[in-house]
CSV table of C-alpha atoms in Angstrom, one decimal:
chain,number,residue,atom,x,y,z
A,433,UNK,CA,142.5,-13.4,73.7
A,434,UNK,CA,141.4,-9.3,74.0
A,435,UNK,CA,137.5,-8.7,74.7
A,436,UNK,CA,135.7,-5.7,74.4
A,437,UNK,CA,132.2,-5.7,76.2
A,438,UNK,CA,129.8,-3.0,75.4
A,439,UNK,CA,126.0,-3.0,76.9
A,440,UNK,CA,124.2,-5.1,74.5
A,441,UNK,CA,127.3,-7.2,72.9
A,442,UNK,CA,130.8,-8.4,73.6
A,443,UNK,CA,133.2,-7.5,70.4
A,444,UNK,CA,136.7,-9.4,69.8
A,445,UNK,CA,139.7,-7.0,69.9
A,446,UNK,CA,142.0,-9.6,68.4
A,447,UNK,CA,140.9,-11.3,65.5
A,448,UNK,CA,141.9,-14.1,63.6
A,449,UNK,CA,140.5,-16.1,61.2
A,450,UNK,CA,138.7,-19.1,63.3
A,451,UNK,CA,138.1,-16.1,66.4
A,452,UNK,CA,135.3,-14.0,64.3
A,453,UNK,CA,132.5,-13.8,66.6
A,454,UNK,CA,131.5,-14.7,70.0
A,455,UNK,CA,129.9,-18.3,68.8
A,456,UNK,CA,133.3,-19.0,67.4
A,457,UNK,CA,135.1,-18.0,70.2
A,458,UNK,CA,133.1,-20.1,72.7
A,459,UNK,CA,134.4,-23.4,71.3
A,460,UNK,CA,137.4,-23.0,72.8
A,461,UNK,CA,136.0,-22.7,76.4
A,462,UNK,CA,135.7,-26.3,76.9
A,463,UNK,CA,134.5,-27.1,80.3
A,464,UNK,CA,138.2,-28.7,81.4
A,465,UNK,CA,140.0,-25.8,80.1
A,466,UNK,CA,140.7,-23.3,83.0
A,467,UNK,CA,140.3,-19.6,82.2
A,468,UNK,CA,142.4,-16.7,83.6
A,469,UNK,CA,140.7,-13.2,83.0
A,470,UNK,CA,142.2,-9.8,83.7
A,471,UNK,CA,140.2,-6.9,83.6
A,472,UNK,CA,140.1,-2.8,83.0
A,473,UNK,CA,138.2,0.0,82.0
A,474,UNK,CA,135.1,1.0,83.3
A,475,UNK,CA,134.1,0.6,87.0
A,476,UNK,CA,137.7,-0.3,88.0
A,477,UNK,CA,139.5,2.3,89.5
A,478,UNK,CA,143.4,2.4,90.6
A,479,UNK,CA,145.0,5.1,92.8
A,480,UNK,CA,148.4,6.0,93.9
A,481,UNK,CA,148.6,6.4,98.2
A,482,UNK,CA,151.0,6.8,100.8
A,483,UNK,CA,152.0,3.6,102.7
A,484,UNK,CA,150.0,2.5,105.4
A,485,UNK,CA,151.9,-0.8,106.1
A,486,UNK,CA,153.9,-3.5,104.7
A,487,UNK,CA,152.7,-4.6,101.3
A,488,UNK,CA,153.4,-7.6,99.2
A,489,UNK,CA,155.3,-6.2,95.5
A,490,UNK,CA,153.3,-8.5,93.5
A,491,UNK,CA,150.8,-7.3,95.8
A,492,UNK,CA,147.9,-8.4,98.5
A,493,UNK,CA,144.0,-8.7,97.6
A,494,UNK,CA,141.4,-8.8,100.6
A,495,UNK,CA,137.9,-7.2,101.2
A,496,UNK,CA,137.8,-4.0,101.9
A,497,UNK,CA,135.4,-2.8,105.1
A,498,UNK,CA,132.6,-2.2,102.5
A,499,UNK,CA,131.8,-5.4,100.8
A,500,UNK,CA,130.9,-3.6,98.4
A,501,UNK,CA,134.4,-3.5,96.7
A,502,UNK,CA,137.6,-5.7,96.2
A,503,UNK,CA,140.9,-3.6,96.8
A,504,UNK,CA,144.3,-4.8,95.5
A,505,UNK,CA,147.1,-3.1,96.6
A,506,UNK,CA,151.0,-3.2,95.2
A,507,UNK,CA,154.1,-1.2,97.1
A,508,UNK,CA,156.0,0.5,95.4
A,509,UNK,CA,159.6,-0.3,94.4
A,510,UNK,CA,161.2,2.4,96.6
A,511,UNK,CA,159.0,2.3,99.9
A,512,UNK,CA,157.4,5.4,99.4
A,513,UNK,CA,154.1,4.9,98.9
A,514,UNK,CA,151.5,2.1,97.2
A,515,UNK,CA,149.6,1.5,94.3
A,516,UNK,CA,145.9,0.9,94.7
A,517,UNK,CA,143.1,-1.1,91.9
A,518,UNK,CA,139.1,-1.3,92.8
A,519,UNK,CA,136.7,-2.6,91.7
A,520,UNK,CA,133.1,-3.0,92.5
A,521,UNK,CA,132.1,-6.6,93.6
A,522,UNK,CA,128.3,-6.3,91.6
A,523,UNK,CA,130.8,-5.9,88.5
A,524,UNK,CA,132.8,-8.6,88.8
A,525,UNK,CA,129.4,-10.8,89.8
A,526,UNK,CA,128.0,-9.3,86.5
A,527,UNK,CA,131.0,-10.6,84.9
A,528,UNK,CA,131.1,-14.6,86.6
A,529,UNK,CA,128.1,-14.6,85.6
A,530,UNK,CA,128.4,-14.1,81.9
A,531,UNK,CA,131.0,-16.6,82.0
A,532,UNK,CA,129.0,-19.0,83.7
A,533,UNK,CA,126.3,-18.5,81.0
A,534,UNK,CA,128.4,-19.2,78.4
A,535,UNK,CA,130.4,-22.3,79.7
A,536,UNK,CA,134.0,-20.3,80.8
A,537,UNK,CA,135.6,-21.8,83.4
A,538,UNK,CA,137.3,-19.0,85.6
A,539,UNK,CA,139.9,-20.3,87.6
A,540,UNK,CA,141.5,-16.7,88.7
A,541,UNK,CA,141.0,-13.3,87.8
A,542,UNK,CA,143.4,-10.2,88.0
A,543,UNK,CA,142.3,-6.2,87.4
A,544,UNK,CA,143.6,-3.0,86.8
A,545,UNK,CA,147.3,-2.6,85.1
A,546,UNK,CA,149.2,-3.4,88.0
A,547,UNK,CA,149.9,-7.6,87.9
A,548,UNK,CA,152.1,-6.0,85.2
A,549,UNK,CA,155.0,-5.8,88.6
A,550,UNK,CA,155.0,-9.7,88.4
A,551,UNK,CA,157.0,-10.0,85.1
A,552,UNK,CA,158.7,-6.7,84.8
A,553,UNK,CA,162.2,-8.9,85.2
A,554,UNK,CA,161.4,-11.1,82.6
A,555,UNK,CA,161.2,-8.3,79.9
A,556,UNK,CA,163.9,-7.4,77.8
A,557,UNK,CA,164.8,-3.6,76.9
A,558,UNK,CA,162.7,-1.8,79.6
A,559,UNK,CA,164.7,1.1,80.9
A,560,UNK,CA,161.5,3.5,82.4
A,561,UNK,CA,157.8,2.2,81.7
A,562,UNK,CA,156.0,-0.4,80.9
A,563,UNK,CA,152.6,0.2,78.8
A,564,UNK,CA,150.0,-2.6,79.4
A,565,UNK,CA,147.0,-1.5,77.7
A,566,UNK,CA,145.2,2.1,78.1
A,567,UNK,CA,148.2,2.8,80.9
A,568,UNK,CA,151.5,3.3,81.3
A,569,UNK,CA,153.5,2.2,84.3
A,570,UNK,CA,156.3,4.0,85.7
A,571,UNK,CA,159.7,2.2,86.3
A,572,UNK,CA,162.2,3.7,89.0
A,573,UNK,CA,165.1,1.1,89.1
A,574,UNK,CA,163.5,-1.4,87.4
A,575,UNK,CA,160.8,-1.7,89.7
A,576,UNK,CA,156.9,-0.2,89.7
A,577,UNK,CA,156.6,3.1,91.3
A,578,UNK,CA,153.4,5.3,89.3
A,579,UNK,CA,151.3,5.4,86.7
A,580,UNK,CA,150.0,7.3,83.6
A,581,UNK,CA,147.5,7.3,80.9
A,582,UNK,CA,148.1,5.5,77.8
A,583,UNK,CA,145.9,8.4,76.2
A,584,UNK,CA,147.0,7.8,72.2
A,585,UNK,CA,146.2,3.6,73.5
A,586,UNK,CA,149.6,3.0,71.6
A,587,UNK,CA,150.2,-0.3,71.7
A,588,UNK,CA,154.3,-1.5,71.6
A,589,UNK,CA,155.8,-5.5,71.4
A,590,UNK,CA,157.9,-6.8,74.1
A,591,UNK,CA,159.9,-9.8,74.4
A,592,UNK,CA,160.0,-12.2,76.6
A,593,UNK,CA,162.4,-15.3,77.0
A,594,UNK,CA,162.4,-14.4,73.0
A,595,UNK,CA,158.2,-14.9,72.7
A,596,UNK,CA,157.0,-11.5,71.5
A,597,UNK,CA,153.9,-10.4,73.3
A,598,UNK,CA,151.3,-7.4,72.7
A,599,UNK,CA,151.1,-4.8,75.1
A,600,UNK,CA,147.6,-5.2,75.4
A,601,UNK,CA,147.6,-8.7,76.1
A,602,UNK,CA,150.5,-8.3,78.9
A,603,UNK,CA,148.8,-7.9,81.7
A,604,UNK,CA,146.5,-10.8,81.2
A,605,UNK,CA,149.8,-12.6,80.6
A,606,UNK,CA,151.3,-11.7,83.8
A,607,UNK,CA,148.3,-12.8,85.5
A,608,UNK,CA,147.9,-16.4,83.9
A,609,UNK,CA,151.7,-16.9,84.9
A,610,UNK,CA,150.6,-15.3,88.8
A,611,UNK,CA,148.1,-18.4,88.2
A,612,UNK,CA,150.2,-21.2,87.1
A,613,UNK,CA,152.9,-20.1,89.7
A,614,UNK,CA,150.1,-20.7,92.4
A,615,UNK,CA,149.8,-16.7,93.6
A,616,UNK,CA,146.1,-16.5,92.9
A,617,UNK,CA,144.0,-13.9,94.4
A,618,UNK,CA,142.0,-14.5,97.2
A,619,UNK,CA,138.1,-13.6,96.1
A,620,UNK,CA,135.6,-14.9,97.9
A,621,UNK,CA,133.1,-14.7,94.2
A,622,UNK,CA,135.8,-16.9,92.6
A,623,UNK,CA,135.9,-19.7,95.7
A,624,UNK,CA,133.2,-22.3,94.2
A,625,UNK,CA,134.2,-21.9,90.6
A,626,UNK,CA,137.8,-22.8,91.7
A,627,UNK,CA,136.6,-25.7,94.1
A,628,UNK,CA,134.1,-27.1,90.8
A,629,UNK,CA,137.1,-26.6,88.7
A,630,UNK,CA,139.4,-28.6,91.1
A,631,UNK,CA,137.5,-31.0,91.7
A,632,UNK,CA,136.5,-31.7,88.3
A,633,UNK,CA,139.6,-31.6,86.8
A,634,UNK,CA,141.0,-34.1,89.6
A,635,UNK,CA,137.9,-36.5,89.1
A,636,UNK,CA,138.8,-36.6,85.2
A,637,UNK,CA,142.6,-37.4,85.8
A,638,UNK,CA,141.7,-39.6,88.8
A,639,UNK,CA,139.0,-41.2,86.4
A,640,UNK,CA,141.5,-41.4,83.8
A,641,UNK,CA,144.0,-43.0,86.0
A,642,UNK,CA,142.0,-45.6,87.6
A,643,UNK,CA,140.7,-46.6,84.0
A,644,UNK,CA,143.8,-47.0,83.1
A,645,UNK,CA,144.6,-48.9,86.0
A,646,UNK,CA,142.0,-51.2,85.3
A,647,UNK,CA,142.6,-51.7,81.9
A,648,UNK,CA,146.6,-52.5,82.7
A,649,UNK,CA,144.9,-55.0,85.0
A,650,UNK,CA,142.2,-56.5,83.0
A,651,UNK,CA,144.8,-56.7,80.4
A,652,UNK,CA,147.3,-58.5,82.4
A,653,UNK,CA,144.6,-60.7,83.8
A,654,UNK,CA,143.3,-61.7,80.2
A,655,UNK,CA,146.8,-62.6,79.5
A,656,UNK,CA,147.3,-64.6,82.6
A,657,UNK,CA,143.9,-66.2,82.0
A,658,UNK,CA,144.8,-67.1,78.6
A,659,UNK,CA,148.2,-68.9,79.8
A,660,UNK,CA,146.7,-70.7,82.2
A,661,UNK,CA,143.9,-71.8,80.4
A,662,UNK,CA,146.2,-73.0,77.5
A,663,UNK,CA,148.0,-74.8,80.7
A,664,UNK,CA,145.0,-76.4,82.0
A,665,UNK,CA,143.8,-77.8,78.1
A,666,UNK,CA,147.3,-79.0,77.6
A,667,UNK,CA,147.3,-80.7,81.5
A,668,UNK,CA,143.8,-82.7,80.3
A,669,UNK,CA,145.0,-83.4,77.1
A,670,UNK,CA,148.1,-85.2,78.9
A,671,UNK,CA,145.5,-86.4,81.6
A,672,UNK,CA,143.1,-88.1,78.7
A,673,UNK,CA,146.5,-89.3,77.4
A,674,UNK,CA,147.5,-91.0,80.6
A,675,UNK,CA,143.8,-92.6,81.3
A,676,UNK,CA,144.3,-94.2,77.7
A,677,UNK,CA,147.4,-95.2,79.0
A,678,UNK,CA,146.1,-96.9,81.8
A,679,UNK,CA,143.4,-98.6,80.5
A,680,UNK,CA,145.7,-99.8,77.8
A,681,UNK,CA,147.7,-101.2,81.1
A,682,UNK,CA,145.5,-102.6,82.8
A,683,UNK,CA,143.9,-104.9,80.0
A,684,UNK,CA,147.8,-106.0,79.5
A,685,UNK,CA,147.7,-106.4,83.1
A,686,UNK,CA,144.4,-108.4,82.9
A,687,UNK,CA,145.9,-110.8,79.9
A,688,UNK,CA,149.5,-111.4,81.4
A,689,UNK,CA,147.5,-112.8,84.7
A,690,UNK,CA,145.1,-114.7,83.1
A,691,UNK,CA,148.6,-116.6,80.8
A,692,UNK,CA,149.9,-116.5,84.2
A,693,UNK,CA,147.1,-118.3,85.2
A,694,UNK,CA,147.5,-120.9,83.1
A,695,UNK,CA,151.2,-121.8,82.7
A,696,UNK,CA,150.5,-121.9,86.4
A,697,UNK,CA,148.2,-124.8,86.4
A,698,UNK,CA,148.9,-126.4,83.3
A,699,UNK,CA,152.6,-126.0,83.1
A,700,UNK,CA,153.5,-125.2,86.7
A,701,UNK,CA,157.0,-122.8,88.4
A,702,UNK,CA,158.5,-126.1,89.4
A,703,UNK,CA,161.2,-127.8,86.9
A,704,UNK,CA,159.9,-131.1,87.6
A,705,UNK,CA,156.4,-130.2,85.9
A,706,UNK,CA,157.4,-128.1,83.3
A,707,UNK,CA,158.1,-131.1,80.7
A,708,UNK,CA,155.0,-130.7,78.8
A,709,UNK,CA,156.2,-126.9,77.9
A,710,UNK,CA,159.4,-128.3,76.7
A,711,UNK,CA,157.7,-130.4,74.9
A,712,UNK,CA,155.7,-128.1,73.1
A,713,UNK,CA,159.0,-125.7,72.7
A,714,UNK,CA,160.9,-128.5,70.8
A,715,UNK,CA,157.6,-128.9,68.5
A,716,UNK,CA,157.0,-125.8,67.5
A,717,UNK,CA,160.6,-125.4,66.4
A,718,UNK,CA,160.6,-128.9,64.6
A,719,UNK,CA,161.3,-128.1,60.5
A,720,UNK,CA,158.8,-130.3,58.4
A,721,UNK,CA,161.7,-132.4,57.0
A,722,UNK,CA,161.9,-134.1,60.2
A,723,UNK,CA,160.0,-136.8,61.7
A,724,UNK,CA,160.5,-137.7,65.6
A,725,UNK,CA,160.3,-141.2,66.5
A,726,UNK,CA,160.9,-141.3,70.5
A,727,UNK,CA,161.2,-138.4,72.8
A,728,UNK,CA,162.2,-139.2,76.3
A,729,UNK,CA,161.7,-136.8,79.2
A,730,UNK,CA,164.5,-137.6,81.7
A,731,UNK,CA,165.4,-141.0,80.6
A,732,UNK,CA,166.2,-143.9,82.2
A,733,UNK,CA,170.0,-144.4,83.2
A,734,UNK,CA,169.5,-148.0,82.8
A,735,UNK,CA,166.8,-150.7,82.7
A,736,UNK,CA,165.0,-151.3,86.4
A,737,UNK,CA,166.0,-154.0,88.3
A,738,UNK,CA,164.1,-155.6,91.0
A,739,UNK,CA,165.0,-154.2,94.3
A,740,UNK,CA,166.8,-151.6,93.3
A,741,UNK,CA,166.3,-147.9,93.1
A,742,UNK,CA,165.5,-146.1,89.3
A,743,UNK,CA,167.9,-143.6,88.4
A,744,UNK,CA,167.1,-140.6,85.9
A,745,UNK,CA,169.1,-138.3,83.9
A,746,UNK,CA,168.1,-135.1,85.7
A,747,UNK,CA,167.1,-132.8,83.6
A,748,UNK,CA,167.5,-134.2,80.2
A,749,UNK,CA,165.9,-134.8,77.1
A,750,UNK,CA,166.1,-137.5,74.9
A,751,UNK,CA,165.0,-137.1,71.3
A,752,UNK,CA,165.5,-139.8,68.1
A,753,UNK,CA,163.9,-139.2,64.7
A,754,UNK,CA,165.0,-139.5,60.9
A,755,UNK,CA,165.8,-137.0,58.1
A,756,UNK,CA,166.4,-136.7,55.1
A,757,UNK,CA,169.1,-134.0,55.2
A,758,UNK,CA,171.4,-133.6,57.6
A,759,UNK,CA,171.3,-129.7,57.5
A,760,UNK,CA,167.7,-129.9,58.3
A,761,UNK,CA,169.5,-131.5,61.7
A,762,UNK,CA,171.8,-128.8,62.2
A,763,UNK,CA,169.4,-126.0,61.7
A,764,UNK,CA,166.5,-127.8,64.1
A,765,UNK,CA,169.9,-127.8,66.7
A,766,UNK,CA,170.8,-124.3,66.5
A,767,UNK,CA,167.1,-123.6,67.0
A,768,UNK,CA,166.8,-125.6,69.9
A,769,UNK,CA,170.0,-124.2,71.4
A,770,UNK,CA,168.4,-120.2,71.0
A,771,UNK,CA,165.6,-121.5,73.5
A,772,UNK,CA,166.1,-119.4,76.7
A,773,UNK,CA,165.8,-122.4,79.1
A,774,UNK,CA,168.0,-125.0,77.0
A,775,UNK,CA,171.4,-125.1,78.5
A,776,UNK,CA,172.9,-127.6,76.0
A,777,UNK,CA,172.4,-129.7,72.5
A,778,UNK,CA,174.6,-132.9,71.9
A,779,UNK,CA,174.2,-135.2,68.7
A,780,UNK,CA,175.1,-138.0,70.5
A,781,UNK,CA,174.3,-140.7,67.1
A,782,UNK,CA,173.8,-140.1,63.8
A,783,UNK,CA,173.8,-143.3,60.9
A,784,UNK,CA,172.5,-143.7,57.5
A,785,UNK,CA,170.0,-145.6,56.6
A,786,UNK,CA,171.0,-146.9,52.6
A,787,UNK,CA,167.9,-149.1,52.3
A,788,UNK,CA,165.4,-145.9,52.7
A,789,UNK,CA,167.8,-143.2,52.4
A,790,UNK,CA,168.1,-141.7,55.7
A,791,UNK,CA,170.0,-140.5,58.4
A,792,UNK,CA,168.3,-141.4,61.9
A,793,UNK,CA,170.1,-139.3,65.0
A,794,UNK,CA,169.2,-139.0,68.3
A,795,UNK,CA,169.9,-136.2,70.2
A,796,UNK,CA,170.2,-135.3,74.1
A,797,UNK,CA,169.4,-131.5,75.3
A,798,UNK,CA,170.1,-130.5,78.8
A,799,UNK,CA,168.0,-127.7,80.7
């Protein structure tokens, strides 16, 4: 951007549309947006000496003995000689100073026609000068050696890298690529705008990184959270689950003692005293159509005689009754033989009875 800066006013050279007047142009100095000025006319004065020493080409800036000016000087391209820019330090105040007023952030600052030497490589179809604003530098094999007035202020288009650029902007372009390439003039006016700028600009990145730090961690963490959480409801849901479990047990734990209990005392783990639970097995599976008339739990081998020992049929059961129907016989006999502790069913008699119409059977079932 091209400013003009009269007494009383500063008037835009290079107008566009949205860049109409100073208000307008101020938008676009936002406070982490770094500015690069370059500066002529007035007050700034440039000279062409004889070499007192080695100097830098892109040149060297330093105080000179009277603090009252800033001295840049550029060597020539053949040895001969250098080329000289000053400029007063109270201007150059006067000018931080407006920009601090008005909110521009000035990083670096260049002055007089000569940054110009930086970028002389990069242009395309320069064969003898260069004209960068109200001045026209002299070329002796492609490299800076005088100067003259621009006095018409013609202005010409160069190209570089194929961007077209203004001559009167090229100089300011120069020194914002001095800038970005980290050759920045060393003026002591400019140290604390530079330090507020750096630090600034790193607290805001820094800021921005450690917020985005946090958030990637917060983020992760909620996730994390989340699955964990969904873990720990699904482990007490399985935990409830397994308590239900083992109350559910242990009230089947509680019943099976207490039948324990029981067949225990009433019915007993021995064979010999378990009769009265076969007893009640061979009930419960008798069919209605038949009616028991003796049951005999290990019977007598024969009758007892006196002095003589009594002999049992170990583990046996002796039942008689009377029926009807013969199946109903069969079927109470297949039942009986399903019975986990019955080993073996025999029809040992089975006869008719014509006068009632019956069949009367007796069976023996071993265990």
């Amino acid at each position: 951007m091209e400013l003009k800066r009269t007494k009383k006013e500063i008037e835009i050279v290079s107008q566009t549309e949205s860049q109409r007047d100073w208000d307008a142009v101020k938008s676009y100095f936002k406070p982490d947006v770094p500015v690069v000025l370059h500066l002529d006319g007035v007050g700034i004065l440039i000279r062409d000496t004889e070499s007192e020493g080695q100097v830098s080409e892109n040149g060297s800036s330093f105080q000179s003995d009277d603090s009252d000016f800033i001295v840049r000087r550029y060597a020539k391209g053949d040895g001969t000689g250098e080329l000289v820019s000053i400029m007063r330090t109270e201007l150059l105040q006067t000018v931080l100073d407006f920009c601090v007023k008005n909110g521009v952030n000035v990083v670096d600052l260049k002055f007089a026609p000569f940054p110009v030497a930086a970028i002389i490589p990069l242009l395309a179809s320069v064969s003898s000068e260069v004209i960068t604003g109200r001045w026209k530098l002299l070329l002796k094999d492609g490299k800076l050696h005088s100067f003259l007035a621009n006095s018409d202020e013609s202005r010409v288009t160069y190209s570089i890298e194929g961007e077209l650029v203004s001559s009167s902007v090229i100089a300011l372009l120069a020194a914002c690529l001095q800038f970005l390439s980290g050759d920045m003039d060393d003026i002591p006016l400019l140290g604390r705008p530079r330090e507020e700028y750096t630090y600034g600009y790193l607290l805001k990145k820094g800021g921005i990184v450690v917020l985005g730090v946090l958030l990637l961690f917060l983020t992760v963490n909620y996730f994390v959270w989340d699955n964990l959480r969904g873990r720990y409801a699904g482990l007490r849901m399985q935990v409830a689950n397994n308590e239900n479990y083992l109350t559910e047990l242990s009230g089947l734990e509680s019943k099976l003692k207490k039948k324990q209990f029981f067949v225990d005392k009433y019915i007993g783990n021995d064979v010999s005293t378990r009769f009265s639970f076969y007893a009640d097995r061979l009930a419960s599976t008798l069919p209605g159509s038949i009616r028991l008339t003796k049951m005999e739990l290990q019977p007598l081998m024969q009758k007892p005689k006196e002095g003589k020992a009594i002999l049992y049929q170990e583990k046996t059961i002796s039942v008689e009754g009377t029926s009807r129907h013969m199946t109903a016989i069969s079927q109470w006999i297949k039942k009986i033989r399903s019975e986990n502790w019955v080993k073996e069913v025999e029809l040992v008699s089975y006869s008719v009875d014509e006068k009632h119409h019956t069949g009367n059977f007796e069976l023996e079932i071993k265990f």
